[in-house]
Amino acid sequence: MHSVTSSAQGWRTAAARLAVLIIIVQALGLRAGWPQELTEPRLDEEITKQGEIFQRRGADVPRGYITNRGLSGYAELLPTGFCDALGRLGSSDRWLDIGAGAGEAMLDYYAPEADGAPARQCARPGAKARAVAMSIEDRRTDKWRQRAASLGDDRLRYLFGKRLRDYSREELGKFQIITDVFGGFTYTDDLSRFMEKVLSLLEVGGEFYTLVPGVHLEDGKDKLGVLYLTELENAIGRPEKVCSWLKKTAGAQVTCESKSDWKRPTELIKIRKVSSDTSVPRMKLVEFKAGYPPDRRFQLDE
Ligand SMILES: C[S@@+](CC[C@H](N)C(=O)[O-])C[C@H]1O[C@@H](n2cnc3c(N)ncnc32)[C@H](O)[C@@H]1O
């Protein structure tokens, strides 16, 4: 009896110690979720797996990998002001959609007026901007090919076969609006390089509209028990919010709208380029697990 009691006490003491340890780890803001930092070959393996997910076709496309959101979907998901900004573009302006999938949003934008197309408020009648859709995999449809051919004059272009970072600035030119709906910003393994490229492609005064799911929210209203997809840390391993990191960017004005009541805590992000001289604090990849979207962890690289 005595030995049963003392072993029960032993368990209680061990459990109490463990609980205290967990509280200390959380209080210090240290990560307990990731088993350990991944080695280069494991990271490469996951990044290759991610590439394979992009290439899946037909019945193999995972249910959560949506590639055909229309312009009304973009208007619902992107930050306030996106529709008005798009509607203000004139015929010499340019719009780039990074991670366009099948390019449905741009097809809606260019839908003939008679179609009674959705999201009319984003695509006012009259002059339209030149639109460039970018996707790693080619998801063009017959509808895309026909519309692009009928518009002619390069008004609707589709780029595929490589990632944003693989294009030179000369190849792409400059844009007044860049959008990204569950595209490169959600999927990249190099967040800071991605952001740097986006800023380099914007005209001064131009705007980037995006969202990022499964992140620590700027307004701190995250629900308990949430599983995060993209986690950032500062140089000493303390959690950093995606918006606090972005707001350290030189030459850009960043606005965030936190959505704590969405399926995943999501930050809607609008970035306005205010100077030709921009610089994004470097984040290095620490962890990457392929998925749709992937799980990622980055750490500020001093
Ligand atoms: C889930 S789909 C989203 C498609 C579309 N935006 C929509 O909402 O229907 C992801 C898209 O992002 C693209 N993508 C991911 N990372 C990218 C990158 N670094 N550069 C360019 N495209 C990227 C994929 O090729 C794909 O077209």
mmCIF file of C-alpha atoms and ligand atoms in Angstrom:
data_model
loop_
_atom_site.group_PDB
_atom_site.id
_atom_site.type_symbol
_atom_site.label_atom_id
_atom_site.label_comp_id
_atom_site.label_asym_id
_atom_site.label_seq_id
_atom_site.Cartn_x
_atom_site.Cartn_y
_atom_site.Cartn_z
ATOM 1 C CA MET A 1 0.000 0.000 0.000
ATOM 2 C CA HIS A 2 2.834 2.286 0.996
ATOM 3 C CA SER A 3 4.659 1.741 -2.312
ATOM 4 C CA VAL A 4 1.419 2.374 -4.337
ATOM 5 C CA THR A 5 0.890 5.680 -2.475
ATOM 6 C CA SER A 6 4.469 6.844 -2.973
ATOM 7 C CA SER A 7 4.428 5.946 -6.678
ATOM 8 C CA ALA A 8 1.130 7.889 -7.073
ATOM 9 C CA GLN A 9 2.780 10.836 -5.333
ATOM 10 C CA GLY A 10 5.769 10.473 -7.634
ATOM 11 C CA TRP A 11 3.502 10.666 -10.678
ATOM 12 C CA ARG A 12 1.724 13.715 -9.284
ATOM 13 C CA THR A 13 5.065 15.452 -8.661
ATOM 14 C CA ALA A 14 6.291 14.608 -12.181
ATOM 15 C CA ALA A 15 3.013 15.840 -13.710
ATOM 16 C CA ALA A 16 3.207 19.067 -11.687
ATOM 17 C CA ARG A 17 6.819 19.589 -12.838
ATOM 18 C CA LEU A 18 5.793 19.018 -16.446
ATOM 19 C CA ALA A 19 2.910 21.502 -16.115
ATOM 20 C CA VAL A 20 5.276 24.130 -14.659
ATOM 21 C CA LEU A 21 7.747 23.484 -17.489
ATOM 22 C CA ILE A 22 5.012 23.944 -20.121
ATOM 23 C CA ILE A 23 3.924 27.221 -18.473
ATOM 24 C CA ILE A 24 7.547 28.453 -18.438
ATOM 25 C CA VAL A 25 8.046 27.477 -22.087
ATOM 26 C CA GLN A 26 4.841 29.303 -23.071
ATOM 27 C CA ALA A 27 5.682 32.341 -20.942
ATOM 28 C CA LEU A 28 9.077 32.601 -22.603
ATOM 29 C CA GLY A 29 7.357 32.399 -25.940
ATOM 30 C CA LEU A 30 9.401 29.354 -26.925
ATOM 31 C CA ARG A 31 7.952 26.918 -29.426
ATOM 32 C CA ALA A 32 6.864 23.512 -28.278
ATOM 33 C CA GLY A 33 4.965 22.441 -31.428
ATOM 34 C CA TRP A 34 7.799 21.747 -33.855
ATOM 35 C CA PRO A 35 9.887 18.717 -32.884
ATOM 36 C CA GLN A 36 13.179 20.268 -33.971
ATOM 37 C CA GLU A 37 14.508 22.399 -36.748
ATOM 38 C CA LEU A 38 14.538 20.558 -40.034
ATOM 39 C CA THR A 39 17.773 19.738 -41.773
ATOM 40 C CA GLU A 40 18.375 20.960 -45.342
ATOM 41 C CA PRO A 41 17.568 17.605 -47.051
ATOM 42 C CA ARG A 42 14.247 17.327 -45.123
ATOM 43 C CA LEU A 43 13.333 20.889 -46.100
ATOM 44 C CA ASP A 44 14.192 20.122 -49.727
ATOM 45 C CA GLU A 45 12.038 16.981 -49.581
ATOM 46 C CA GLU A 46 9.023 18.968 -48.299
ATOM 47 C CA ILE A 47 9.543 21.706 -50.887
ATOM 48 C CA THR A 48 9.635 19.055 -53.639
ATOM 49 C CA LYS A 49 6.393 17.563 -52.245
ATOM 50 C CA GLN A 50 4.849 21.039 -52.393
ATOM 51 C CA GLY A 51 5.832 21.313 -56.051
ATOM 52 C CA GLU A 52 4.034 18.020 -56.704
ATOM 53 C CA ILE A 53 0.840 19.314 -55.059
ATOM 54 C CA PHE A 54 0.803 22.277 -57.474
ATOM 55 C CA GLN A 55 0.995 19.906 -60.445
ATOM 56 C CA ARG A 56 -1.937 17.661 -59.489
ATOM 57 C CA ARG A 57 -4.769 17.475 -62.004
ATOM 58 C CA GLY A 58 -8.383 16.339 -62.195
ATOM 59 C CA ALA A 59 -9.475 14.036 -59.374
ATOM 60 C CA ASP A 60 -5.976 14.234 -57.817
ATOM 61 C CA VAL A 61 -6.373 17.922 -56.950
ATOM 62 C CA PRO A 62 -6.850 18.079 -53.159
ATOM 63 C CA ARG A 63 -10.285 19.366 -52.116
ATOM 64 C CA GLY A 64 -8.838 22.367 -50.311
ATOM 65 C CA TYR A 65 -6.697 23.459 -53.253
ATOM 66 C CA ILE A 66 -9.072 25.909 -54.949
ATOM 67 C CA THR A 67 -7.915 27.415 -58.222
ATOM 68 C CA ASN A 68 -11.006 29.058 -59.674
ATOM 69 C CA ARG A 69 -12.144 31.867 -57.410
ATOM 70 C CA GLY A 70 -13.880 34.605 -59.352
ATOM 71 C CA LEU A 71 -13.649 38.329 -58.844
ATOM 72 C CA SER A 72 -16.459 38.321 -56.272
ATOM 73 C CA GLY A 73 -14.416 35.787 -54.231
ATOM 74 C CA TYR A 74 -11.413 38.103 -54.438
ATOM 75 C CA ALA A 75 -13.578 41.064 -53.365
ATOM 76 C CA GLU A 76 -14.769 39.105 -50.295
ATOM 77 C CA LEU A 77 -11.318 37.881 -49.284
ATOM 78 C CA LEU A 78 -9.079 40.862 -49.973
ATOM 79 C CA PRO A 79 -8.791 43.951 -47.762
ATOM 80 C CA THR A 80 -11.248 46.825 -47.895
ATOM 81 C CA GLY A 81 -10.588 49.112 -50.825
ATOM 82 C CA PHE A 82 -9.491 46.437 -53.315
ATOM 83 C CA CYS A 83 -12.577 46.725 -55.537
ATOM 84 C CA ASP A 84 -12.505 50.515 -55.640
ATOM 85 C CA ALA A 85 -8.771 50.537 -56.400
ATOM 86 C CA LEU A 86 -9.235 48.025 -59.246
ATOM 87 C CA GLY A 87 -12.217 49.953 -60.589
ATOM 88 C CA ARG A 88 -10.119 53.132 -60.767
ATOM 89 C CA LEU A 89 -7.442 51.626 -63.022
ATOM 90 C CA GLY A 90 -7.247 52.989 -66.540
ATOM 91 C CA SER A 91 -6.243 51.326 -69.812
ATOM 92 C CA SER A 92 -2.523 52.044 -69.461
ATOM 93 C CA ASP A 93 -2.405 50.697 -65.879
ATOM 94 C CA ARG A 94 -1.358 47.124 -65.024
ATOM 95 C CA TRP A 95 -2.679 44.479 -62.587
ATOM 96 C CA LEU A 96 -0.631 41.396 -61.611
ATOM 97 C CA ASP A 97 -2.293 38.421 -59.860
ATOM 98 C CA ILE A 98 0.353 36.183 -58.255
ATOM 99 C CA GLY A 99 -0.972 32.648 -57.896
ATOM 100 C CA ALA A 100 -3.891 33.150 -60.259
ATOM 101 C CA GLY A 101 -4.858 29.474 -60.692
ATOM 102 C CA ALA A 102 -7.251 29.338 -63.646
ATOM 103 C CA GLY A 103 -7.407 33.152 -63.762
ATOM 104 C CA GLU A 104 -11.185 33.316 -63.160
ATOM 105 C CA ALA A 105 -10.932 36.650 -61.320
ATOM 106 C CA MET A 106 -9.319 38.255 -64.349
ATOM 107 C CA LEU A 107 -11.831 36.619 -66.693
ATOM 108 C CA ASP A 108 -14.638 38.180 -64.618
ATOM 109 C CA TYR A 109 -12.850 41.532 -64.749
ATOM 110 C CA TYR A 110 -12.743 41.290 -68.536
ATOM 111 C CA ALA A 111 -16.191 39.709 -68.954
ATOM 112 C CA PRO A 112 -18.230 41.389 -71.703
ATOM 113 C CA GLU A 113 -20.697 43.822 -70.169
ATOM 114 C CA ALA A 114 -23.631 41.831 -71.611
ATOM 115 C CA ASP A 115 -22.631 38.825 -69.452
ATOM 116 C CA GLY A 116 -23.986 40.531 -66.309
ATOM 117 C CA ALA A 117 -20.788 39.277 -64.721
ATOM 118 C CA PRO A 118 -20.399 39.085 -60.939
ATOM 119 C CA ALA A 119 -18.454 41.687 -58.965
ATOM 120 C CA ARG A 120 -19.400 44.461 -61.372
ATOM 121 C CA GLN A 121 -18.353 47.013 -58.781
ATOM 122 C CA CYS A 122 -14.693 45.950 -59.218
ATOM 123 C CA ALA A 123 -14.842 46.143 -62.986
ATOM 124 C CA ARG A 124 -16.565 49.341 -63.956
ATOM 125 C CA PRO A 125 -17.648 49.694 -67.560
ATOM 126 C CA GLY A 126 -15.118 51.332 -69.809
ATOM 127 C CA ALA A 127 -11.341 51.182 -69.927
ATOM 128 C CA LYS A 128 -9.650 48.255 -68.232
ATOM 129 C CA ALA A 129 -6.106 47.706 -67.006
ATOM 130 C CA ARG A 130 -3.746 45.244 -68.666
ATOM 131 C CA ALA A 131 -3.918 42.076 -66.597
ATOM 132 C CA VAL A 132 -1.163 39.514 -65.976
ATOM 133 C CA ALA A 133 -2.042 36.207 -64.300
ATOM 134 C CA MET A 134 0.842 34.202 -62.828
ATOM 135 C CA SER A 135 0.734 30.571 -61.741
ATOM 136 C CA ILE A 136 3.425 27.921 -61.279
ATOM 137 C CA GLU A 137 1.301 25.339 -63.059
ATOM 138 C CA ASP A 138 -0.590 26.038 -66.274
ATOM 139 C CA ARG A 139 -4.309 26.082 -65.392
ATOM 140 C CA ARG A 140 -5.516 27.974 -68.427
ATOM 141 C CA THR A 141 -8.925 26.933 -69.691
ATOM 142 C CA ASP A 142 -10.455 27.206 -73.169
ATOM 143 C CA LYS A 143 -12.415 30.169 -71.851
ATOM 144 C CA TRP A 144 -9.139 31.900 -70.938
ATOM 145 C CA ARG A 145 -7.569 31.222 -74.331
ATOM 146 C CA GLN A 146 -10.635 32.488 -76.207
ATOM 147 C CA ARG A 147 -11.002 35.666 -74.105
ATOM 148 C CA ALA A 148 -7.274 36.493 -74.331
ATOM 149 C CA ALA A 149 -7.317 35.978 -78.102
ATOM 150 C CA SER A 150 -10.450 38.087 -78.572
ATOM 151 C CA LEU A 151 -9.038 40.970 -76.518
ATOM 152 C CA GLY A 152 -5.698 40.815 -78.334
ATOM 153 C CA ASP A 153 -2.957 43.395 -77.801
ATOM 154 C CA ASP A 154 -1.590 41.575 -74.747
ATOM 155 C CA ARG A 155 -4.394 42.842 -72.475
ATOM 156 C CA LEU A 156 -4.766 39.472 -70.749
ATOM 157 C CA ARG A 157 -1.541 37.501 -70.244
ATOM 158 C CA TYR A 158 -0.922 34.211 -68.464
ATOM 159 C CA LEU A 159 2.564 33.388 -67.166
ATOM 160 C CA PHE A 160 3.398 29.925 -65.901
ATOM 161 C CA GLY A 161 6.252 27.465 -65.453
ATOM 162 C CA LYS A 162 8.147 29.241 -62.679
ATOM 163 C CA ARG A 163 7.721 31.074 -59.398
ATOM 164 C CA LEU A 164 7.536 34.834 -58.893
ATOM 165 C CA ARG A 165 11.147 34.962 -57.717
ATOM 166 C CA ASP A 166 12.394 33.380 -60.948
ATOM 167 C CA TYR A 167 11.238 36.324 -63.081
ATOM 168 C CA SER A 168 13.398 39.386 -63.559
ATOM 169 C CA ARG A 169 11.938 42.846 -63.022
ATOM 170 C CA GLU A 170 12.561 43.590 -66.700
ATOM 171 C CA GLU A 171 10.506 40.552 -67.755
ATOM 172 C CA LEU A 172 7.503 41.605 -65.693
ATOM 173 C CA GLY A 173 7.594 45.415 -65.695
ATOM 174 C CA LYS A 174 5.752 47.500 -63.112
ATOM 175 C CA PHE A 175 2.206 47.342 -61.778
ATOM 176 C CA GLN A 176 -0.317 49.640 -60.093
ATOM 177 C CA ILE A 177 -2.041 46.738 -58.322
ATOM 178 C CA ILE A 178 -0.742 43.325 -57.319
ATOM 179 C CA THR A 179 -3.050 40.738 -55.764
ATOM 180 C CA ASP A 180 -2.426 37.375 -54.155
ATOM 181 C CA VAL A 181 -5.314 35.170 -52.980
ATOM 182 C CA PHE A 182 -3.943 31.965 -51.416
ATOM 183 C CA GLY A 183 -1.044 32.236 -53.884
ATOM 184 C CA GLY A 184 2.654 32.938 -53.434
ATOM 185 C CA PHE A 185 2.358 34.726 -50.085
ATOM 186 C CA THR A 186 0.593 31.719 -48.544
ATOM 187 C CA TYR A 187 2.788 29.099 -50.250
ATOM 188 C CA THR A 188 6.311 30.531 -50.534
ATOM 189 C CA ASP A 189 9.261 29.087 -48.620
ATOM 190 C CA ASP A 190 10.964 32.493 -48.716
ATOM 191 C CA LEU A 191 8.610 35.142 -47.356
ATOM 192 C CA SER A 192 10.997 38.096 -47.270
ATOM 193 C CA ARG A 193 12.334 37.483 -50.792
ATOM 194 C CA PHE A 194 8.741 37.166 -52.007
ATOM 195 C CA MET A 195 7.820 40.513 -50.396
ATOM 196 C CA GLU A 196 10.935 42.194 -51.763
ATOM 197 C CA LYS A 197 10.044 41.069 -55.280
ATOM 198 C CA VAL A 198 6.442 42.266 -54.930
ATOM 199 C CA LEU A 199 7.617 45.706 -53.779
ATOM 200 C CA SER A 200 10.146 45.926 -56.609
ATOM 201 C CA LEU A 201 7.312 45.330 -59.111
ATOM 202 C CA LEU A 202 4.993 48.010 -57.707
ATOM 203 C CA GLU A 203 5.011 51.574 -58.932
ATOM 204 C CA VAL A 204 5.455 54.080 -56.095
ATOM 205 C CA GLY A 205 1.846 54.653 -54.950
ATOM 206 C CA GLY A 206 0.921 51.138 -56.126
ATOM 207 C CA GLU A 207 -0.738 48.626 -53.809
ATOM 208 C CA PHE A 208 -0.412 44.947 -52.921
ATOM 209 C CA TYR A 209 -3.585 43.221 -51.647
ATOM 210 C CA THR A 210 -3.291 39.826 -50.019
ATOM 211 C CA LEU A 211 -4.338 37.634 -47.104
ATOM 212 C CA VAL A 212 -2.585 35.036 -45.003
ATOM 213 C CA PRO A 213 -4.458 32.275 -43.155
ATOM 214 C CA GLY A 214 -3.523 30.607 -39.853
ATOM 215 C CA VAL A 215 -1.417 33.395 -38.345
ATOM 216 C CA HIS A 216 -1.173 35.211 -35.009
ATOM 217 C CA LEU A 217 -3.474 38.188 -35.393
ATOM 218 C CA GLU A 218 -2.440 41.802 -35.051
ATOM 219 C CA ASP A 219 -5.500 42.605 -32.895
ATOM 220 C CA GLY A 220 -4.651 39.683 -30.563
ATOM 221 C CA LYS A 221 -8.197 38.248 -30.736
ATOM 222 C CA ASP A 222 -7.053 34.735 -31.711
ATOM 223 C CA LYS A 223 -9.335 32.005 -30.388
ATOM 224 C CA LEU A 224 -7.893 29.437 -27.973
ATOM 225 C CA GLY A 225 -6.676 26.127 -29.410
ATOM 226 C CA VAL A 226 -6.058 27.465 -32.903
ATOM 227 C CA LEU A 227 -3.636 25.580 -35.147
ATOM 228 C CA TYR A 228 -1.361 28.034 -36.894
ATOM 229 C CA LEU A 229 -0.004 27.550 -40.413
ATOM 230 C CA THR A 230 2.550 30.331 -40.683
ATOM 231 C CA GLU A 231 4.577 31.214 -37.613
ATOM 232 C CA LEU A 232 7.243 33.867 -37.340
ATOM 233 C CA GLU A 233 9.846 34.394 -34.654
ATOM 234 C CA ASN A 234 12.204 37.192 -33.844
ATOM 235 C CA ALA A 235 15.951 36.570 -33.637
ATOM 236 C CA ILE A 236 15.749 35.134 -30.101
ATOM 237 C CA GLY A 237 12.858 32.788 -30.813
ATOM 238 C CA ARG A 238 9.970 34.912 -29.478
ATOM 239 C CA PRO A 239 6.747 34.949 -31.549
ATOM 240 C CA GLU A 240 6.474 37.766 -34.076
ATOM 241 C CA LYS A 241 3.201 38.635 -35.802
ATOM 242 C CA VAL A 242 3.152 38.754 -39.583
ATOM 243 C CA CYS A 243 1.875 42.337 -39.436
ATOM 244 C CA SER A 244 4.455 43.557 -36.916
ATOM 245 C CA TRP A 245 7.168 42.065 -39.153
ATOM 246 C CA LEU A 246 5.742 43.647 -42.327
ATOM 247 C CA LYS A 247 5.400 47.020 -40.593
ATOM 248 C CA LYS A 248 9.193 47.087 -40.181
ATOM 249 C CA THR A 249 9.524 47.284 -43.976
ATOM 250 C CA ALA A 250 11.105 50.528 -45.138
ATOM 251 C CA GLY A 251 9.321 52.459 -47.881
ATOM 252 C CA ALA A 252 5.928 50.785 -47.450
ATOM 253 C CA GLN A 253 2.720 51.524 -45.562
ATOM 254 C CA VAL A 254 1.116 48.362 -44.185
ATOM 255 C CA THR A 255 -2.525 48.019 -43.076
ATOM 256 C CA CYS A 256 -3.899 44.843 -41.519
ATOM 257 C CA GLU A 257 -7.477 43.667 -40.912
ATOM 258 C CA SER A 258 -7.626 40.767 -38.455
ATOM 259 C CA LYS A 259 -10.329 38.133 -38.984
ATOM 260 C CA SER A 260 -10.600 36.084 -35.793
ATOM 261 C CA ASP A 261 -14.026 34.612 -36.637
ATOM 262 C CA TRP A 262 -12.946 32.984 -39.929
ATOM 263 C CA LYS A 263 -12.250 29.237 -40.057
ATOM 264 C CA ARG A 264 -8.585 30.063 -39.493
ATOM 265 C CA PRO A 265 -7.371 33.324 -37.928
ATOM 266 C CA THR A 266 -6.584 35.330 -41.045
ATOM 267 C CA GLU A 267 -4.886 38.644 -41.635
ATOM 268 C CA LEU A 268 -6.005 40.715 -44.641
ATOM 269 C CA ILE A 269 -3.045 42.817 -45.682
ATOM 270 C CA LYS A 270 -2.739 45.913 -47.836
ATOM 271 C CA ILE A 271 0.716 47.288 -48.591
ATOM 272 C CA ARG A 272 1.187 50.620 -50.323
ATOM 273 C CA LYS A 273 4.617 51.382 -51.738
ATOM 274 C CA VAL A 274 5.507 54.922 -50.653
ATOM 275 C CA SER A 275 9.140 55.179 -51.726
ATOM 276 C CA SER A 276 11.312 53.699 -54.463
ATOM 277 C CA ASP A 277 13.699 52.629 -51.720
ATOM 278 C CA THR A 278 12.182 49.628 -49.946
ATOM 279 C CA SER A 279 13.719 47.041 -47.676
ATOM 280 C CA VAL A 280 12.094 44.056 -45.967
ATOM 281 C CA PRO A 281 13.600 42.581 -42.756
ATOM 282 C CA ARG A 282 14.970 39.162 -43.710
ATOM 283 C CA MET A 283 13.164 36.041 -42.479
ATOM 284 C CA LYS A 284 14.881 32.683 -42.895
ATOM 285 C CA LEU A 285 12.988 29.425 -43.322
ATOM 286 C CA VAL A 286 13.237 27.122 -40.306
ATOM 287 C CA GLU A 287 10.444 24.640 -40.922
ATOM 288 C CA PHE A 288 8.292 23.716 -43.918
ATOM 289 C CA LYS A 289 5.711 21.005 -44.252
ATOM 290 C CA ALA A 290 4.058 20.612 -47.650
ATOM 291 C CA GLY A 291 0.287 21.071 -47.780
ATOM 292 C CA TYR A 292 -2.544 23.177 -49.079
ATOM 293 C CA PRO A 293 -1.582 25.497 -47.571
ATOM 294 C CA PRO A 294 1.768 24.374 -46.123
ATOM 295 C CA ASP A 295 2.897 24.739 -42.485
ATOM 296 C CA ARG A 296 5.794 27.162 -42.283
ATOM 297 C CA ARG A 297 8.032 28.671 -39.649
ATOM 298 C CA PHE A 298 10.431 31.528 -40.232
ATOM 299 C CA GLN A 299 12.916 33.298 -38.005
ATOM 300 C CA LEU A 300 14.192 36.846 -38.263
ATOM 301 C CA ASP A 301 17.710 36.662 -39.645
ATOM 302 C CA GLU A 302 20.010 39.218 -38.159
HETATM 303 C C1 LIG B 1 -4.663 27.610 -54.277
HETATM 304 S S1 LIG B 1 -4.242 28.282 -55.861
HETATM 305 C C2 LIG B 1 -5.092 29.845 -55.760
HETATM 306 C C3 LIG B 1 -5.631 30.267 -57.100
HETATM 307 C C4 LIG B 1 -6.469 31.537 -57.135
HETATM 308 N N1 LIG B 1 -5.810 32.659 -56.544
HETATM 309 C C5 LIG B 1 -7.798 31.315 -56.478
HETATM 310 O O1 LIG B 1 -8.031 31.845 -55.403
HETATM 311 O O2 LIG B 1 -8.610 30.564 -57.061
HETATM 312 C C6 LIG B 1 -2.530 28.690 -55.628
HETATM 313 C C7 LIG B 1 -1.877 29.363 -56.821
HETATM 314 O O3 LIG B 1 -0.665 29.971 -56.372
HETATM 315 C C8 LIG B 1 0.371 29.689 -57.269
HETATM 316 N N2 LIG B 1 1.650 29.934 -56.601
HETATM 317 C C9 LIG B 1 2.073 29.458 -55.418
HETATM 318 N N3 LIG B 1 3.286 29.937 -55.120
HETATM 319 C C10 LIG B 1 3.641 30.771 -56.129
HETATM 320 C C11 LIG B 1 4.778 31.569 -56.407
HETATM 321 N N4 LIG B 1 5.815 31.634 -55.558
HETATM 322 N N5 LIG B 1 4.817 32.264 -57.556
HETATM 323 C C12 LIG B 1 3.772 32.212 -58.424
HETATM 324 N N6 LIG B 1 2.664 31.484 -58.210
HETATM 325 C C13 LIG B 1 2.595 30.766 -57.073
HETATM 326 C C14 LIG B 1 0.053 28.294 -57.725
HETATM 327 O O4 LIG B 1 0.753 27.941 -58.868
HETATM 328 C C15 LIG B 1 -1.459 28.437 -57.930
HETATM 329 O O5 LIG B 1 -1.733 29.039 -59.176
#
